PDB file of N, CA and C in Angstrom:
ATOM      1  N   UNK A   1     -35.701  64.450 -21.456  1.00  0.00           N
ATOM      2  CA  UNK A   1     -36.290  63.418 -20.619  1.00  0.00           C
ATOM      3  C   UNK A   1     -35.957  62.053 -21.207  1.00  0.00           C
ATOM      4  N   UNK A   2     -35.134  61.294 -19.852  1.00  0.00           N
ATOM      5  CA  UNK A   2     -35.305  59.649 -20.619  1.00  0.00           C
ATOM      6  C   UNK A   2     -36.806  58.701 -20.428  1.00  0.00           C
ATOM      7  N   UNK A   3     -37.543  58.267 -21.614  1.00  0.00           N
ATOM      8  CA  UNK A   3     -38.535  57.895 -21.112  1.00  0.00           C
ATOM      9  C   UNK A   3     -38.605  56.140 -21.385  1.00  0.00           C
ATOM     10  N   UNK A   4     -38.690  55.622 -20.527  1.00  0.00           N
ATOM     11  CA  UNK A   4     -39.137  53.877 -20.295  1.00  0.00           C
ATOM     12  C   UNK A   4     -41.241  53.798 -20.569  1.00  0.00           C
ATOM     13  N   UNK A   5     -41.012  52.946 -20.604  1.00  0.00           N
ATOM     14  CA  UNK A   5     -42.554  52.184 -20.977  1.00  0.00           C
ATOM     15  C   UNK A   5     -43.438  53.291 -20.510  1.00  0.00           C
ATOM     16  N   UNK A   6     -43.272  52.990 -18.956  1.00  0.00           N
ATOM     17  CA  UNK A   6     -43.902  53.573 -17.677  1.00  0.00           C
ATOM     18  C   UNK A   6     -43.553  54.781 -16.546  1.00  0.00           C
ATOM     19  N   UNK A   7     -42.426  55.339 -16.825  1.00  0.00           N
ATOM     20  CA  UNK A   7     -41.913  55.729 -15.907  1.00  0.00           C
ATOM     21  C   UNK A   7     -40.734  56.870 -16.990  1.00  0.00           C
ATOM     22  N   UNK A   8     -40.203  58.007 -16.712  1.00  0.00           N
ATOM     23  CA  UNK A   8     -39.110  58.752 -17.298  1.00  0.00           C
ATOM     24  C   UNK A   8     -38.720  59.682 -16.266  1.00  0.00           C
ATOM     25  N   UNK A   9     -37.419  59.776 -16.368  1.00  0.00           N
ATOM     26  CA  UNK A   9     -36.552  60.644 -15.629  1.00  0.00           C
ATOM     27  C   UNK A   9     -35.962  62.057 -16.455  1.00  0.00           C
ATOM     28  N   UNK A  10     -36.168  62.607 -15.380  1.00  0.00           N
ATOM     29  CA  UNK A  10     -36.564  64.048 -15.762  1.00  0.00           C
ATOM     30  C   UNK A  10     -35.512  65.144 -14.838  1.00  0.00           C
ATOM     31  N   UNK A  11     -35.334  65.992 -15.441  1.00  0.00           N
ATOM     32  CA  UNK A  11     -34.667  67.220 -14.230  1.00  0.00           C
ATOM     33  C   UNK A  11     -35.129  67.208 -13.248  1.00  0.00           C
ATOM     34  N   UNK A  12     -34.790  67.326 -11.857  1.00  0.00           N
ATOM     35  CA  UNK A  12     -35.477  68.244 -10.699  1.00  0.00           C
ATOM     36  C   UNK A  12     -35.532  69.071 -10.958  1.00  0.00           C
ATOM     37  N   UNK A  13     -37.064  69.717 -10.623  1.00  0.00           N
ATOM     38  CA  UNK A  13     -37.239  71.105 -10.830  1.00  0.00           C
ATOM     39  C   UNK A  13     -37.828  71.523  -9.123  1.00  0.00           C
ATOM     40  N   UNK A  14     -37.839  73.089  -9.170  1.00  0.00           N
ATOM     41  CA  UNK A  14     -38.055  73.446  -7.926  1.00  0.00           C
ATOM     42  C   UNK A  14     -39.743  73.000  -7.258  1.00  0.00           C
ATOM     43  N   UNK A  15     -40.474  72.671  -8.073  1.00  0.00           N
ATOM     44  CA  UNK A  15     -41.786  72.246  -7.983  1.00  0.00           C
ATOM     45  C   UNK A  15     -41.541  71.081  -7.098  1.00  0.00           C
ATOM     46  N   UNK A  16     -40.779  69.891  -7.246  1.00  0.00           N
ATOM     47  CA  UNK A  16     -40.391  68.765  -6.436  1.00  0.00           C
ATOM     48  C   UNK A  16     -39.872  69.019  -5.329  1.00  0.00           C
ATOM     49  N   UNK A  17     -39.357  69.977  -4.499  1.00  0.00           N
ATOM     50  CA  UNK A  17     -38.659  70.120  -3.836  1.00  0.00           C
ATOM     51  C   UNK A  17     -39.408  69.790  -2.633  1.00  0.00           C
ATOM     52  N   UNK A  18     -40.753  70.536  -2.567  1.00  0.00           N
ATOM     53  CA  UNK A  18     -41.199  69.663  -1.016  1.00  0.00           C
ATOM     54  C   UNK A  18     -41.661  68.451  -1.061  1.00  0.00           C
ATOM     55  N   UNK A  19     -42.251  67.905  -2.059  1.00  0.00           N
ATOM     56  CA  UNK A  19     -42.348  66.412  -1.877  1.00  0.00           C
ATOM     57  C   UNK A  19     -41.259  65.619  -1.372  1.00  0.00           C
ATOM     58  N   UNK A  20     -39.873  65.780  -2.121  1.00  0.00           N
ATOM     59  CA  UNK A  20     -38.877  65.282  -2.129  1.00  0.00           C
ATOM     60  C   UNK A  20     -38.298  65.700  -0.514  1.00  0.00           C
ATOM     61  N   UNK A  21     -38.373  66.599  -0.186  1.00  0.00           N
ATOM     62  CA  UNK A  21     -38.115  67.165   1.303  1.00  0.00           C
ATOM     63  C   UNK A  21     -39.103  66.043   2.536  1.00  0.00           C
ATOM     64  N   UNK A  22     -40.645  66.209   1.833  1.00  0.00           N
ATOM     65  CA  UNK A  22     -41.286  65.087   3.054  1.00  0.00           C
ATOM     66  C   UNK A  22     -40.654  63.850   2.954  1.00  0.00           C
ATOM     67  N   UNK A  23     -40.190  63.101   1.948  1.00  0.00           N
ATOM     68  CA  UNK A  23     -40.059  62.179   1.607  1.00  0.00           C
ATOM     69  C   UNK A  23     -38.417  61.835   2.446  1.00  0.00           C
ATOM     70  N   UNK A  24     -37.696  62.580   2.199  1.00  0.00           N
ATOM     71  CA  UNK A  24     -36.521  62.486   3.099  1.00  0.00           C
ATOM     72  C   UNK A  24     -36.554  63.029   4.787  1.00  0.00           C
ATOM     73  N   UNK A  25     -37.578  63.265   5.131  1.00  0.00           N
ATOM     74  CA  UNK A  25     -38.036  63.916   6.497  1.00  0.00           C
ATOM     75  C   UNK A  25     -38.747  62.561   6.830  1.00  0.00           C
ATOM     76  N   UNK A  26     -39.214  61.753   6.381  1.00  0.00           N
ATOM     77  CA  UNK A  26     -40.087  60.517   6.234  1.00  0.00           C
ATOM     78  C   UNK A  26     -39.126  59.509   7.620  1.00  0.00           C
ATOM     79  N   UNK A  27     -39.388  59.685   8.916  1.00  0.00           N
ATOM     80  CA  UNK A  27     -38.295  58.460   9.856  1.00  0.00           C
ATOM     81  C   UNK A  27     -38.080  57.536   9.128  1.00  0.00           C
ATOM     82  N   UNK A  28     -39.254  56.223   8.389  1.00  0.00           N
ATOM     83  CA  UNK A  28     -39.067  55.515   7.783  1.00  0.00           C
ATOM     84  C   UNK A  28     -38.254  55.244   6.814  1.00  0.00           C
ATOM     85  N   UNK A  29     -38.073  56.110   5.975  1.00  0.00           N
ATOM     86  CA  UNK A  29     -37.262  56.630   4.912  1.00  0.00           C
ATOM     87  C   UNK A  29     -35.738  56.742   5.390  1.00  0.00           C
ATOM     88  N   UNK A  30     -35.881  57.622   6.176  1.00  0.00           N
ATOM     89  CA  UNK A  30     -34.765  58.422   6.631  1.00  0.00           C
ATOM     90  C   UNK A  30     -33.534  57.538   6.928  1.00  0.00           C
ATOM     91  N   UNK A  31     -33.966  56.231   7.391  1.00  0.00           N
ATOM     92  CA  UNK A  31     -32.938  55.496   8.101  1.00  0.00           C
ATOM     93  C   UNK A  31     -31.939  54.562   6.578  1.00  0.00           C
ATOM     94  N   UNK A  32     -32.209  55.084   5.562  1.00  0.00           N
ATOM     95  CA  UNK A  32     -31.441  54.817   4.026  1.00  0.00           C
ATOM     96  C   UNK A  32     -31.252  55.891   3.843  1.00  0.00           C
ATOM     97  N   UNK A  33     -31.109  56.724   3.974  1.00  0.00           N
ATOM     98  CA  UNK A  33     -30.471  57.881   3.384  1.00  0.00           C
ATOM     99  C   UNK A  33     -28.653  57.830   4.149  1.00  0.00           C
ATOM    100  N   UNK A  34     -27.895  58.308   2.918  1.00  0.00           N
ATOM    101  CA  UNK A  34     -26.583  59.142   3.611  1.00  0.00           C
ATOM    102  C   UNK A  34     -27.039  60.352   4.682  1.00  0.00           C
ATOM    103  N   UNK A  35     -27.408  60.955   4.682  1.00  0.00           N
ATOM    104  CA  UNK A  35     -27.865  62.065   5.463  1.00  0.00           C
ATOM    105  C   UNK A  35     -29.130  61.965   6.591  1.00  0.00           C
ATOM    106  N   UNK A  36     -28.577  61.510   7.789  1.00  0.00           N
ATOM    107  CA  UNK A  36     -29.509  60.758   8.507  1.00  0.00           C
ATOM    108  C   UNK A  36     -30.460  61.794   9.284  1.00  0.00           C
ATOM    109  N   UNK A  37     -30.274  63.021   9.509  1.00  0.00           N
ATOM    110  CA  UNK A  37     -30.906  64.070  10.471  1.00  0.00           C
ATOM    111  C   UNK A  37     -32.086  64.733   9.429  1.00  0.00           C
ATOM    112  N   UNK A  38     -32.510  65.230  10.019  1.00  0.00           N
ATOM    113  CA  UNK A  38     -34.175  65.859   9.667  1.00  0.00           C
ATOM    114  C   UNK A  38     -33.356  67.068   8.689  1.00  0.00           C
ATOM    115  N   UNK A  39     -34.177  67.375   7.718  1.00  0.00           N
ATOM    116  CA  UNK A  39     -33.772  68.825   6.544  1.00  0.00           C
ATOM    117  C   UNK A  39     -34.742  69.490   7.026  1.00  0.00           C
ATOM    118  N   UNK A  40     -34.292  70.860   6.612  1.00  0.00           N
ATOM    119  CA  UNK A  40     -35.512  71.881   6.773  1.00  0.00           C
ATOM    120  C   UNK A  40     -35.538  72.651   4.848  1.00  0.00           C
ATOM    121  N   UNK A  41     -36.576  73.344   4.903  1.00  0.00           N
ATOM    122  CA  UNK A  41     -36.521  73.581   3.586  1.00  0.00           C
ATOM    123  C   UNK A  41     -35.052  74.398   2.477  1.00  0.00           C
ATOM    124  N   UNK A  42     -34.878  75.276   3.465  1.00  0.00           N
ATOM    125  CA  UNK A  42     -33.595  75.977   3.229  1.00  0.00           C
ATOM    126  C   UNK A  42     -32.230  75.293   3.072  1.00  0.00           C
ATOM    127  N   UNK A  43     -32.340  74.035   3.682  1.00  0.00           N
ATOM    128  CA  UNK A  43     -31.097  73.003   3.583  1.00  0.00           C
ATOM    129  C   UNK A  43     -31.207  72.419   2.061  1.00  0.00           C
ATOM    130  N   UNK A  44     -32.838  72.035   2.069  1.00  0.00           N
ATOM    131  CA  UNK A  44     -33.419  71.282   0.482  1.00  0.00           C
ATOM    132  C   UNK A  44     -33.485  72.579  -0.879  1.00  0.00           C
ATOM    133  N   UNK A  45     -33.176  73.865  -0.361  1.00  0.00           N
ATOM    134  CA  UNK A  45     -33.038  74.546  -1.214  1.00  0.00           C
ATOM    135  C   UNK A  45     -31.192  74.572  -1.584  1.00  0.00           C
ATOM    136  N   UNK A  46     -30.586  74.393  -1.004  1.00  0.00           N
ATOM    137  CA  UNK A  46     -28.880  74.976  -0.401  1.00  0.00           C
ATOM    138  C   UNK A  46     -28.665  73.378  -1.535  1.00  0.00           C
ATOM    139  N   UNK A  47     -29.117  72.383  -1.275  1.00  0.00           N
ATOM    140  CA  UNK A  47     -28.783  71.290  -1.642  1.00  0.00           C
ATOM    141  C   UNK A  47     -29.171  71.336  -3.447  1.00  0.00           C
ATOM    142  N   UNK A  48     -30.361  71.463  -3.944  1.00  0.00           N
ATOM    143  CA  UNK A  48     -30.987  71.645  -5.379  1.00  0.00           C
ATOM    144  C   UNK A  48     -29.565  72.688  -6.210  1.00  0.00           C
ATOM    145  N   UNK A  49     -29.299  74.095  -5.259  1.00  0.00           N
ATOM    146  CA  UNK A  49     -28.922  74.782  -6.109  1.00  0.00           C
ATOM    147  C   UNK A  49     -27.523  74.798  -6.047  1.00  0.00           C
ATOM    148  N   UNK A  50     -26.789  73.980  -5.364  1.00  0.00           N
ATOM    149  CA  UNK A  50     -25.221  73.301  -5.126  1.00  0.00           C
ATOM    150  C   UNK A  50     -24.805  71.717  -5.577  1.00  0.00           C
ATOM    151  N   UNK A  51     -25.649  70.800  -5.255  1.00  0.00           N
ATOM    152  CA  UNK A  51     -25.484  69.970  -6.056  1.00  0.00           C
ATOM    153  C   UNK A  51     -26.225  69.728  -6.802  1.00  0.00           C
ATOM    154  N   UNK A  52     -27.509  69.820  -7.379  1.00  0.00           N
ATOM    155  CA  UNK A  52     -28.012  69.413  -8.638  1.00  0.00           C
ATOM    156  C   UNK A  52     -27.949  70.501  -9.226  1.00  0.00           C
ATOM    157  N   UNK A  53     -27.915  71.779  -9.256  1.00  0.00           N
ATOM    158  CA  UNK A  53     -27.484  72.988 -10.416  1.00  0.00           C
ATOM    159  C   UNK A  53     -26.459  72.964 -10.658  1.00  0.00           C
ATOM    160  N   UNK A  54     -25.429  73.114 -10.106  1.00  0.00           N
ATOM    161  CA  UNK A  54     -24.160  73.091  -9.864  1.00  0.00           C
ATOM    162  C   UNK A  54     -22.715  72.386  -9.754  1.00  0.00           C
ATOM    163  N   UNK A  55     -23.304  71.030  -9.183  1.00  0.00           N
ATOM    164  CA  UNK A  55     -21.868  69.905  -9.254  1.00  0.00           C
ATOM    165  C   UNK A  55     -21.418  69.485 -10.016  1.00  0.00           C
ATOM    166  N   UNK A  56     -20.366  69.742 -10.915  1.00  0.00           N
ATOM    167  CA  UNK A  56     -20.506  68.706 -12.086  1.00  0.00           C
ATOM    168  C   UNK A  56     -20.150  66.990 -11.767  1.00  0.00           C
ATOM    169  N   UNK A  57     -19.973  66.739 -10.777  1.00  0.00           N
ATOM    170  CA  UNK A  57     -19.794  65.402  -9.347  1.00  0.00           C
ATOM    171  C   UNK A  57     -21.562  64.677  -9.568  1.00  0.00           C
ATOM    172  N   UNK A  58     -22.692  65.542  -9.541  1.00  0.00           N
ATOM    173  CA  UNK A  58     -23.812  65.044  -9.084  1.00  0.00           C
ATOM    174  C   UNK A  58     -24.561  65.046 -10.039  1.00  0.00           C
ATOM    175  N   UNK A  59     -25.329  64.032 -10.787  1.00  0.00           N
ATOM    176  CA  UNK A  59     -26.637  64.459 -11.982  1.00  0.00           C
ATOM    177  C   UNK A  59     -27.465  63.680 -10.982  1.00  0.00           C
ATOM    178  N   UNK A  60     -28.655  64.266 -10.664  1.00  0.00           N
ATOM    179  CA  UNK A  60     -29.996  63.765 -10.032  1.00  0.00           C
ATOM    180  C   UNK A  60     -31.019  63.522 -11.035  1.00  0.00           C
ATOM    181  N   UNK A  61     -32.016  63.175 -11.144  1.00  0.00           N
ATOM    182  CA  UNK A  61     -33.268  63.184 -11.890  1.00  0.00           C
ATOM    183  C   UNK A  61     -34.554  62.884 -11.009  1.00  0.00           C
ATOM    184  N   UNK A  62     -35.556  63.687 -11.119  1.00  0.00           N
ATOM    185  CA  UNK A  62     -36.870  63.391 -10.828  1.00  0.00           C
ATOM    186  C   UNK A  62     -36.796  62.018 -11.768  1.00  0.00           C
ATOM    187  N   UNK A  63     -37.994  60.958 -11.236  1.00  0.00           N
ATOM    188  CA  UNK A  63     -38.686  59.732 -11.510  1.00  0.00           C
ATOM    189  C   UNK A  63     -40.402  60.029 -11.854  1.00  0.00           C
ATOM    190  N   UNK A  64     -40.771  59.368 -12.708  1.00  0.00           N
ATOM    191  CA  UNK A  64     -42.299  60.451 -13.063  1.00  0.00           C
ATOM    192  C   UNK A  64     -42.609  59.285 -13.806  1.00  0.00           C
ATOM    193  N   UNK A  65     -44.322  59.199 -13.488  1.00  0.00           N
ATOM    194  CA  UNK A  65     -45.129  58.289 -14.338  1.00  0.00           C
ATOM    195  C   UNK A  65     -45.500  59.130 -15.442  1.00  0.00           C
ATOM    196  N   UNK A  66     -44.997  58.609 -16.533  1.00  0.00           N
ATOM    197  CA  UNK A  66     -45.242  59.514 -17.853  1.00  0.00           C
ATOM    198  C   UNK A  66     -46.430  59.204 -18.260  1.00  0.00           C
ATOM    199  N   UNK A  67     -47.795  58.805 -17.694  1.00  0.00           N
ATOM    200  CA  UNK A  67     -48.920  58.882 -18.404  1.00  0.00           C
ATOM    201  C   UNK A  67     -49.633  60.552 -16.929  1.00  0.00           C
ATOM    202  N   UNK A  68     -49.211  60.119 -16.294  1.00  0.00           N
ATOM    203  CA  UNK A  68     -50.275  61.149 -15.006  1.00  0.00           C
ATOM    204  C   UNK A  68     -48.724  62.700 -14.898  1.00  0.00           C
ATOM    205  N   UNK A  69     -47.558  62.209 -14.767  1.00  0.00           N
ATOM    206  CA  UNK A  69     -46.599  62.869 -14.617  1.00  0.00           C
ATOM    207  C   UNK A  69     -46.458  63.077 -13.030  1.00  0.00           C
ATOM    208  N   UNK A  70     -47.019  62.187 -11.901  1.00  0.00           N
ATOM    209  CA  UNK A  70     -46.881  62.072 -10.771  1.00  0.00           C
ATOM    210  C   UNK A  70     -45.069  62.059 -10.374  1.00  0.00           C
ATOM    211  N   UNK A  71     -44.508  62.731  -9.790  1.00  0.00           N
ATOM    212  CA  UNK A  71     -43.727  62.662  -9.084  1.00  0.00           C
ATOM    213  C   UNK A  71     -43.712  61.145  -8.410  1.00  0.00           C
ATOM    214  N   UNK A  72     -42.444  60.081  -8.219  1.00  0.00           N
ATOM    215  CA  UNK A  72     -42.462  59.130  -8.363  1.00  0.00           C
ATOM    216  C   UNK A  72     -41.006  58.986  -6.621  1.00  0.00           C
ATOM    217  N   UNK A  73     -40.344  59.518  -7.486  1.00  0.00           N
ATOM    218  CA  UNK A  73     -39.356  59.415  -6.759  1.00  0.00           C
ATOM    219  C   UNK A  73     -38.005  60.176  -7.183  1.00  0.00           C
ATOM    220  N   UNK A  74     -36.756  60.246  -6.919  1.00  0.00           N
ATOM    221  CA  UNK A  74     -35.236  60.781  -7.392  1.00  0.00           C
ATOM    222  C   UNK A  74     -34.208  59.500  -7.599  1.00  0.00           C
ATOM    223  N   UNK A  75     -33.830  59.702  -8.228  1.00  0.00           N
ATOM    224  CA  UNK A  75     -32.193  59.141  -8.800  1.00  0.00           C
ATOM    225  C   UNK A  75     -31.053  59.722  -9.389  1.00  0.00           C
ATOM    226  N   UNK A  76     -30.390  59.130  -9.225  1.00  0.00           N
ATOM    227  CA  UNK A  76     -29.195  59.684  -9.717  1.00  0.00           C
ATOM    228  C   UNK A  76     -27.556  59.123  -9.303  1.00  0.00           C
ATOM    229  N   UNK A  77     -26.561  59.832  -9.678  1.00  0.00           N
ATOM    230  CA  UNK A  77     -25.122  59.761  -9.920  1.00  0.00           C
ATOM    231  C   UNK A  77     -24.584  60.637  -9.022  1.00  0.00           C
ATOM    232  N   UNK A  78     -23.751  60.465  -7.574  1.00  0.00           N
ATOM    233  CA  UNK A  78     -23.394  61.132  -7.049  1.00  0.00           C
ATOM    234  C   UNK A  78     -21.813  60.748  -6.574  1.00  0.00           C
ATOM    235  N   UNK A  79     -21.223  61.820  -6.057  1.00  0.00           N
ATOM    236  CA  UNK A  79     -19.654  61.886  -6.355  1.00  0.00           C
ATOM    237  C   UNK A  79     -19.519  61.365  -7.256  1.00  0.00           C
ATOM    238  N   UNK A  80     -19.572  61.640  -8.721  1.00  0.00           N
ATOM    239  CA  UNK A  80     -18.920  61.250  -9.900  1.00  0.00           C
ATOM    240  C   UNK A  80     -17.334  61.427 -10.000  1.00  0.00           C
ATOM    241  N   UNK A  81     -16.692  60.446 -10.122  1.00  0.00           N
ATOM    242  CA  UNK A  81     -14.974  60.520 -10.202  1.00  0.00           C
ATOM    243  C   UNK A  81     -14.819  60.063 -11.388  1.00  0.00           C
ATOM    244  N   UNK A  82     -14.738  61.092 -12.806  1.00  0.00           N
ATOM    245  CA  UNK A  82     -14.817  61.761 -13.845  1.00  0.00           C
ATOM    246  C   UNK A  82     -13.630  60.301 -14.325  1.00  0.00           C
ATOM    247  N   UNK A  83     -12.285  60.523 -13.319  1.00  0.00           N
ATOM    248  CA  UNK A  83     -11.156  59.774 -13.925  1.00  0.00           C
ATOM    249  C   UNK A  83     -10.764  58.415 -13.635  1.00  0.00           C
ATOM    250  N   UNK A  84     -11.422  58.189 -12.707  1.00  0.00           N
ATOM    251  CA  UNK A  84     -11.669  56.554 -12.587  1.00  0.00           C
ATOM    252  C   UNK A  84     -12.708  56.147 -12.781  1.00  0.00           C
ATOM    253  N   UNK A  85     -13.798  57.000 -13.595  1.00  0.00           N
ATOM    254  CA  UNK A  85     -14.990  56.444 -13.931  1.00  0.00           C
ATOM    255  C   UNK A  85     -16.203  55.420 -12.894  1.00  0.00           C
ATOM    256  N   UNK A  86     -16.170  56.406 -12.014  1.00  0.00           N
ATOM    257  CA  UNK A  86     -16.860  55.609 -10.459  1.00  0.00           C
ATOM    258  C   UNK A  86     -18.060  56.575  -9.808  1.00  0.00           C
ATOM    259  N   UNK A  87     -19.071  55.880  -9.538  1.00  0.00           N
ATOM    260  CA  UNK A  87     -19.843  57.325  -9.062  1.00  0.00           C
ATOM    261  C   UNK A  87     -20.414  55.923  -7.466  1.00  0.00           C
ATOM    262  N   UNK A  88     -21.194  57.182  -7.102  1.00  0.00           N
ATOM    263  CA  UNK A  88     -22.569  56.356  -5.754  1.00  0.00           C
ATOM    264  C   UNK A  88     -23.569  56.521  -6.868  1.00  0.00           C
ATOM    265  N   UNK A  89     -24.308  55.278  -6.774  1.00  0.00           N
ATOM    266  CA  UNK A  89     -25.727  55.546  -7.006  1.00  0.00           C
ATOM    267  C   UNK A  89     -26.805  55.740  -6.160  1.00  0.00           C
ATOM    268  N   UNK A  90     -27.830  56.930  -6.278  1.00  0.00           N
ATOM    269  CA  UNK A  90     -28.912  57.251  -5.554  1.00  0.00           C
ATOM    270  C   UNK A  90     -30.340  57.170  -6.105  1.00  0.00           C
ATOM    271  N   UNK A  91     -31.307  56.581  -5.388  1.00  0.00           N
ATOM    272  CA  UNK A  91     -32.646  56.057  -5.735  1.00  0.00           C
ATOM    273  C   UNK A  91     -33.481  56.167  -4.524  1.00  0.00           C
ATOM    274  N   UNK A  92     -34.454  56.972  -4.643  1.00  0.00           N
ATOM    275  CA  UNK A  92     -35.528  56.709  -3.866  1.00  0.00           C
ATOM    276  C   UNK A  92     -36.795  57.602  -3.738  1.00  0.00           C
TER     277      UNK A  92
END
């Protein structure tokens, strides 16, 4: 875990997954995301265990108040291009 003052980033673990699912199901939300259509859980499962288990392209992290350990939000490094040293950044 990287930890700041207030706040540390942490693995996703499968425990986050429906928060993180309402949260991208959220209309409000939704209209910042790359992925503009509604998920269902099985998509938010397909997604955890292909790109954040799996990509070596993608590192995600849960966001967490390290005094309560509330689920906060996700970030991360996506399409990582290893050889030109370039990624997307993701937050929210």
């Amino acid at each position: 875990m990287l930890k700041g003052k207030y706040v540390g980033l942490r693995a996703i673990e499968e425990a986050d997954l429906p928060t993180l699912l309402g949260w991208r199901n959220d209309p409000s939300l939704r209209n910042y995301f790359r992925e503009y259509r509604e998920l269902n859980s099985t998509q938010q499962n397909d997604w955890f265990n292909s790109k954040v288990n799996n990509d070596l392209c993608t590192r995600m992290f849960s966001i967490v108040n390290l005094e309560t350990n509330e689920l906060l939000g996700a970030c991360g490094l996506c399409y990582i291009d290893w050889i030109n040293r370039s990624a997307d950044f993701s937050i929210y």
